[in-house]
mmCIF file of C-alpha atoms in Angstrom:
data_model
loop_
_atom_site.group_PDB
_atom_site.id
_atom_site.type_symbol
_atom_site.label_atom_id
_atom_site.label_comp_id
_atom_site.label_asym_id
_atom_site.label_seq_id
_atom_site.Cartn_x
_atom_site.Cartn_y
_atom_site.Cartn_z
ATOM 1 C CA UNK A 1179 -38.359 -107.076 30.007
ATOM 2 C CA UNK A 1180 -36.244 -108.927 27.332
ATOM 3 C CA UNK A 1181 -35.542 -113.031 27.822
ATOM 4 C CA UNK A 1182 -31.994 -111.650 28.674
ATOM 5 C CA UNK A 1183 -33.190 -109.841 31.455
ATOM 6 C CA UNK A 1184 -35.278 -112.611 33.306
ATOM 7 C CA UNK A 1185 -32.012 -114.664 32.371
ATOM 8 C CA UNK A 1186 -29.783 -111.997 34.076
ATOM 9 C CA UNK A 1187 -32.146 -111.777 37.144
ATOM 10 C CA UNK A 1188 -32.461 -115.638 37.667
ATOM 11 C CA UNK A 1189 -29.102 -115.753 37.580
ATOM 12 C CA UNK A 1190 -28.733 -113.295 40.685
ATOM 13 C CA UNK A 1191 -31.460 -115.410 42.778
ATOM 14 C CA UNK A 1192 -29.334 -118.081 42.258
ATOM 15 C CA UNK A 1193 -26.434 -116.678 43.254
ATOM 16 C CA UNK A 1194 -28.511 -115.551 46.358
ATOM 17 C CA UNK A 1195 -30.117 -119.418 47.173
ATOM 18 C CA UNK A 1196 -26.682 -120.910 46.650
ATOM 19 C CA UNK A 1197 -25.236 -118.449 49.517
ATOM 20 C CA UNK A 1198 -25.312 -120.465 52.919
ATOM 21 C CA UNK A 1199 -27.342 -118.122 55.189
ATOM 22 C CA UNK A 1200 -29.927 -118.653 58.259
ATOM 23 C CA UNK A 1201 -32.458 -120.029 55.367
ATOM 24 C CA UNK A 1202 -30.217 -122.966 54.300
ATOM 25 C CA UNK A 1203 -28.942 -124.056 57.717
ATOM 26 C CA UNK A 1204 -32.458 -123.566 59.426
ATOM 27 C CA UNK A 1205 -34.150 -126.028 56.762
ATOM 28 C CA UNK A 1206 -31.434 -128.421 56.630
ATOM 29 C CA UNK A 1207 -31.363 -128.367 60.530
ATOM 30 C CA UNK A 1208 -35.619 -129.212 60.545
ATOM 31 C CA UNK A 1209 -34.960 -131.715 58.057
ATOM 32 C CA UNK A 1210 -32.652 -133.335 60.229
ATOM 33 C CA UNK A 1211 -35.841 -134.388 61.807
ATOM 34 C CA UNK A 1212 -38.700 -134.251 59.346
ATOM 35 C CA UNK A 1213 -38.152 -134.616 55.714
ATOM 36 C CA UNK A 1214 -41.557 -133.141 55.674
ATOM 37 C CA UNK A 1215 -41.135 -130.196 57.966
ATOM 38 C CA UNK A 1216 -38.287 -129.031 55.919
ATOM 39 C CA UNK A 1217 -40.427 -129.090 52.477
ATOM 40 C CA UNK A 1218 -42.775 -127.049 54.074
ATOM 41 C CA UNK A 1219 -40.475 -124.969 55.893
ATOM 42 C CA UNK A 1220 -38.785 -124.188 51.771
ATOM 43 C CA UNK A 1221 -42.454 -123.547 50.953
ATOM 44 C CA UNK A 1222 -42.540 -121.024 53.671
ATOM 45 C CA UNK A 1223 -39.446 -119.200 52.942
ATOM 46 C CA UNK A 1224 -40.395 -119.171 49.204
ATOM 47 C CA UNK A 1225 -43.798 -117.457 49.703
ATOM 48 C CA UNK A 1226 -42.369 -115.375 52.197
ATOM 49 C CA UNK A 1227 -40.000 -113.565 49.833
ATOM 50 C CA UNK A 1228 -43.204 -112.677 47.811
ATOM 51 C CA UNK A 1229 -44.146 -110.505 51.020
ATOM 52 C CA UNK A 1230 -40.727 -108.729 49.965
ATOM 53 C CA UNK A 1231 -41.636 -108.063 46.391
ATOM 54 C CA UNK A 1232 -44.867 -106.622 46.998
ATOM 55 C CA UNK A 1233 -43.463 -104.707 49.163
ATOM 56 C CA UNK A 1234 -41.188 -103.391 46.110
ATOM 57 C CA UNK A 1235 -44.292 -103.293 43.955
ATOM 58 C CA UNK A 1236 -46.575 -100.726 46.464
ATOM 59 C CA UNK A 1237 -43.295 -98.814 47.127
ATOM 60 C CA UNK A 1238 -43.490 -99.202 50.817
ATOM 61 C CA UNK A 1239 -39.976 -101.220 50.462
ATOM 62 C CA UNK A 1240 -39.055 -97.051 49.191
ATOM 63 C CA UNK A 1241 -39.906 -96.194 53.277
ATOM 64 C CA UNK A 1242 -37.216 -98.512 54.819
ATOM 65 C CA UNK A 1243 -34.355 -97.671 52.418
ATOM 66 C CA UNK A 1244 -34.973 -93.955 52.942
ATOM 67 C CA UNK A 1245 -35.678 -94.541 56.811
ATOM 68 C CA UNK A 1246 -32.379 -96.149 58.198
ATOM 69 C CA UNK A 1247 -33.710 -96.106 61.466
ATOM 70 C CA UNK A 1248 -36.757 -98.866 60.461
ATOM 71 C CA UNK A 1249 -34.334 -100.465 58.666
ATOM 72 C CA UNK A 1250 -32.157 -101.487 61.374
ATOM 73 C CA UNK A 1251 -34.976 -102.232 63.829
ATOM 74 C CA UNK A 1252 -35.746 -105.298 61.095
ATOM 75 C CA UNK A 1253 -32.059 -106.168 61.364
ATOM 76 C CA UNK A 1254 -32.553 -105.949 64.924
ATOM 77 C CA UNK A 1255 -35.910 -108.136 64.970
ATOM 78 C CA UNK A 1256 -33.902 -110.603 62.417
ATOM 79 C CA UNK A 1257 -31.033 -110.973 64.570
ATOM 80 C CA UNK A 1258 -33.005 -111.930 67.817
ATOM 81 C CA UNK A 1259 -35.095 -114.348 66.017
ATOM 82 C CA UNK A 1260 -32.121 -116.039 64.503
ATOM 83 C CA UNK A 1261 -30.702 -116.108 67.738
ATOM 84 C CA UNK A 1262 -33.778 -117.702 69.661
ATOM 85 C CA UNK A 1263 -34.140 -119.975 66.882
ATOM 86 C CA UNK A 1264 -30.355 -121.307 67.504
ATOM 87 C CA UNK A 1265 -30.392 -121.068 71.070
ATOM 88 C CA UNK A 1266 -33.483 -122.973 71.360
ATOM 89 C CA UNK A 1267 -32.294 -125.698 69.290
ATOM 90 C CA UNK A 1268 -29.166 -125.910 71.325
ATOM 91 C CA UNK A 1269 -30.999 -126.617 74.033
ATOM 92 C CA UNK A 1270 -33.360 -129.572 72.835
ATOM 93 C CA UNK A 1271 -30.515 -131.189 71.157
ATOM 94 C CA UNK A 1272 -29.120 -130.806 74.787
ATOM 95 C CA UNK A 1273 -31.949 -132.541 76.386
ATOM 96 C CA UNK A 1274 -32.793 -135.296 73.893
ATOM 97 C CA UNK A 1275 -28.739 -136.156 74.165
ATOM 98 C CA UNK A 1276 -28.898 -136.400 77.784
ATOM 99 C CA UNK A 1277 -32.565 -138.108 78.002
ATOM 100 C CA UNK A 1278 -32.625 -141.726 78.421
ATOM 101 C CA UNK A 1279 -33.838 -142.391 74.549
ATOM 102 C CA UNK A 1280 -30.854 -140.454 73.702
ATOM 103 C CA UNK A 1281 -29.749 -143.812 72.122
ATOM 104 C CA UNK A 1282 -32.286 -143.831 69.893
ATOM 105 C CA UNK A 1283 -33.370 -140.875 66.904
ATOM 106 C CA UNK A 1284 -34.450 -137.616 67.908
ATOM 107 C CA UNK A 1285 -37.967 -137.149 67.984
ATOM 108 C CA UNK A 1286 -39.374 -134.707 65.401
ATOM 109 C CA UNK A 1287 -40.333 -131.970 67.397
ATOM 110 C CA UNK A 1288 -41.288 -130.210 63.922
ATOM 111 C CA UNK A 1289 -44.934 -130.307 62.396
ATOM 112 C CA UNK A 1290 -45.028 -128.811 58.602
ATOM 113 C CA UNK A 1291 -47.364 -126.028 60.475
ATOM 114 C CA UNK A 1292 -44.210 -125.176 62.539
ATOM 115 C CA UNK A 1293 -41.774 -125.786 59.510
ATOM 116 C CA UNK A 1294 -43.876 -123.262 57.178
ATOM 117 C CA UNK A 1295 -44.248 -120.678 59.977
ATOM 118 C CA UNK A 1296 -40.293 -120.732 60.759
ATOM 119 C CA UNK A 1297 -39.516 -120.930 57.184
ATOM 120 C CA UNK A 1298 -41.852 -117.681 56.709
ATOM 121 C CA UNK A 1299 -40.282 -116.020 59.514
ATOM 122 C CA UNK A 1300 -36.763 -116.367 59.068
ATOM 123 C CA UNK A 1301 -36.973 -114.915 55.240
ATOM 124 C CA UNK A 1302 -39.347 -112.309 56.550
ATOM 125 C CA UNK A 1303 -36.631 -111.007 58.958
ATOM 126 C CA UNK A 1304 -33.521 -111.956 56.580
ATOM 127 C CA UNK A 1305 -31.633 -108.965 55.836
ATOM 128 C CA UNK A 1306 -30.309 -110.330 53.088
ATOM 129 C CA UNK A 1307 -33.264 -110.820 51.385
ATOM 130 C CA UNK A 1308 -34.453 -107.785 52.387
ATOM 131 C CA UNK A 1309 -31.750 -105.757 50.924
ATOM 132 C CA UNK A 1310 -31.671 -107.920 47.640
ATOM 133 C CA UNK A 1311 -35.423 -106.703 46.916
ATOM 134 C CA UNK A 1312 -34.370 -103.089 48.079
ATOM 135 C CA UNK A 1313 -31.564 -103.013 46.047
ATOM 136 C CA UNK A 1314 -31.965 -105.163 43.088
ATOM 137 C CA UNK A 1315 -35.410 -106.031 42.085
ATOM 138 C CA UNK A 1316 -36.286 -102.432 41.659
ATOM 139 C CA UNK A 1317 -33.070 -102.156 38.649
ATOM 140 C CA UNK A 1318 -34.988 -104.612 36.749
ATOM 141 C CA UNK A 1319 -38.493 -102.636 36.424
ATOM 142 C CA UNK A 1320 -38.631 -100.949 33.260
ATOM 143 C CA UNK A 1321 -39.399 -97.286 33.912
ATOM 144 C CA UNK A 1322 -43.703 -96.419 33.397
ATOM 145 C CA UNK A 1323 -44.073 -100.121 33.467
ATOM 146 C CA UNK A 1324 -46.376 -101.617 35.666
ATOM 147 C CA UNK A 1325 -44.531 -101.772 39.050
ATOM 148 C CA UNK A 1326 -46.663 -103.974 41.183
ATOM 149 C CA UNK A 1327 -46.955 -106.944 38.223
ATOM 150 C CA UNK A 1328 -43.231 -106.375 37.441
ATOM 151 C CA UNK A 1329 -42.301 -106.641 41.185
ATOM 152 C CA UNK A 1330 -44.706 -109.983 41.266
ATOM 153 C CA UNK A 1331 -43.365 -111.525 38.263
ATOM 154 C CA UNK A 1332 -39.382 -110.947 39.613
ATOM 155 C CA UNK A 1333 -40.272 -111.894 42.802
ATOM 156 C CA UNK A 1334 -42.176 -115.270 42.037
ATOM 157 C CA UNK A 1335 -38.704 -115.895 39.591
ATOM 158 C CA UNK A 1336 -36.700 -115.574 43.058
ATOM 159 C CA UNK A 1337 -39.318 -117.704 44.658
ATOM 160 C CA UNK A 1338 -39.301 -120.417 42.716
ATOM 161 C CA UNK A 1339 -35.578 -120.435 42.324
ATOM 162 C CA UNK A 1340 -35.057 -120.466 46.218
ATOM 163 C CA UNK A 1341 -37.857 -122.863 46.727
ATOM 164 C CA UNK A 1342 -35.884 -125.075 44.205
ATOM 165 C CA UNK A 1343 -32.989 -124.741 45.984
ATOM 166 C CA UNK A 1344 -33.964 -125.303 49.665
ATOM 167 C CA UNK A 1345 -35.856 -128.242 48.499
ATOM 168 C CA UNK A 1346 -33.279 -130.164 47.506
ATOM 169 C CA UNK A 1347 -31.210 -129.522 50.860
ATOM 170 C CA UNK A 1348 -34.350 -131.057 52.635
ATOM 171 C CA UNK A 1349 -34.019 -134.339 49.770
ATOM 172 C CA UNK A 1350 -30.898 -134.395 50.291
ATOM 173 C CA UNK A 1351 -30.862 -135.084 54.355
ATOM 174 C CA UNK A 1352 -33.755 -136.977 53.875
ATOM 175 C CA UNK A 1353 -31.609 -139.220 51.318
ATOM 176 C CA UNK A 1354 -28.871 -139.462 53.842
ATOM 177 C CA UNK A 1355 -31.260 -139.960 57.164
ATOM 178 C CA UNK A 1356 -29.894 -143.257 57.812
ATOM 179 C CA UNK A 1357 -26.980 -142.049 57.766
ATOM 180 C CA UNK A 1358 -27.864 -138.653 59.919
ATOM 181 C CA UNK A 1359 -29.836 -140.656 62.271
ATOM 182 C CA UNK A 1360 -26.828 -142.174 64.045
ATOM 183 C CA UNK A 1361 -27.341 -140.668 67.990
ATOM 184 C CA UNK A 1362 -23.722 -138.945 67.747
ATOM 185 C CA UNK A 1363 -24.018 -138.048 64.036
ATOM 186 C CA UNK A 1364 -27.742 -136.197 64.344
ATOM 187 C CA UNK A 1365 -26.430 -134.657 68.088
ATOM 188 C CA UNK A 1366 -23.240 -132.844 66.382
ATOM 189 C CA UNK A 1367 -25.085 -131.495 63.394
ATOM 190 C CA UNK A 1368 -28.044 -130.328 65.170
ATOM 191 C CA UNK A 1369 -25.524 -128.692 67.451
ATOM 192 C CA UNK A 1370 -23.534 -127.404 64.763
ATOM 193 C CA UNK A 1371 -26.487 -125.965 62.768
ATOM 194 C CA UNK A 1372 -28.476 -124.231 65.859
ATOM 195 C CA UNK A 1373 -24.820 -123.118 66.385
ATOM 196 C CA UNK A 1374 -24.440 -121.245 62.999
ATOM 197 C CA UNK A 1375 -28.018 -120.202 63.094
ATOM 198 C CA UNK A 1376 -27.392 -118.644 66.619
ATOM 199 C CA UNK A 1377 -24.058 -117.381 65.216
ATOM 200 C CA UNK A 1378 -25.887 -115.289 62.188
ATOM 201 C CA UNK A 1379 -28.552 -113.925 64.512
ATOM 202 C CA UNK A 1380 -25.292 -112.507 66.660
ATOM 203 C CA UNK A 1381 -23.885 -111.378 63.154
ATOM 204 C CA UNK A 1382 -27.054 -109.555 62.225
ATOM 205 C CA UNK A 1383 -27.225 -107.838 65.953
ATOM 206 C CA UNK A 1384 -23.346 -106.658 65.568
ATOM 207 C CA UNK A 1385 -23.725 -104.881 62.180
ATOM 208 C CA UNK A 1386 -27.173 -103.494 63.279
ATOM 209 C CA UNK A 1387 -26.070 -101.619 66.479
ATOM 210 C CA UNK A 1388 -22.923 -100.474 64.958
ATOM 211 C CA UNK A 1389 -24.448 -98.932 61.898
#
């Protein structure tokens, strides 16, 4: 692969990290209440998508693009974690509003163990980064090249470039946690971003059982 290339390709992950989707608005929402648990919850995602690329590289990724039917299972399996993710959330932001330290910060109910494992999971079962490796990553391995290193090499480009990315949402509401922190302030967006979250995972569901 030419400098170009890698150029071209880094551009694309970007493109893909920059696009709000369950990935975004599930770190931002753990950050909400642990800078900490949203690092590790980017670190999660990030190594996750690695699982994708070798996936590309042994050519088992080949199985669910030819097999629409496994395909839309993982849509399926996305969708309903999304949506337990957001629905869960919904609820604990309902209880810690209504509890009588609701006057006071939400507890961080999120350990980096639990950040990293929800960060894995959700990029696991993202169709969207599912389909970029499917449909993407394998246009950029030269043909009789090595395709497990190539697959690596592109995929720990897209890594680094989301981990980059989600990274700096967690700074950034950890920057503006004083700010966040405020009972009403914290309540709304933890509402609003278990809200989107359960929103996607609805999303997912709809274009799986109608395709």
């Amino acid at each position: 692969m030419t400098v170009v290339t890698l150029l071209a390709f880094a551009g694309l992950c970007l493109l893909l990290s920059v696009t709000p989707g369950p990935d975004t608005f599930l770190v931002l929402r753990i950050s909400l209440q642990s800078a900490g648990a949203g690092l590790a919850a980017a670190l999660g995602s990030a190594l996750a998508s690695l699982v994708w690329a070798a996936l590309v590289g042994v050519g088992l990724a080949a199985v669910l693009e030819d097999s629409a039917e496994v395909f839309r299972w993982l849509k399926i399996a996305g969708g309903l974690y999304l949506l337990y993710l957001g629905i869960s959330s919904l609820i604990r932001a309902r209880r810690t509003t209504g509890s009588p330290a609701a006057g006071h910060a939400p507890r961080r109910s999120y350990s980096r163990r639990t950040g990293f494992g929800a960060g894995a999971f959700s990029t696991l079962l993202n169709p969207k980064v599912g389909l970029f490796y499917l449909a993407v990553v394998p246009q950029f391995i030269p043909h009789g090249g090595n395709t497990l290193d190539t697959a690596m090499v592109l995929g720990a480009i897209e890594s680094a470039i989301g981990f980059l990315y989600l990274a700096a949402v967690a700074v950034a509401a950890a920057k503006a946690m004083a700010w966040l922190q405020r009972p009403r302030v914290s309540s709304w967006l933890e509402r609003g971003s278990s809200g989107i979250i359960a929103a996607l995972g609805l999303g997912v569901l709809a274009s799986s059982t109608s395709s």
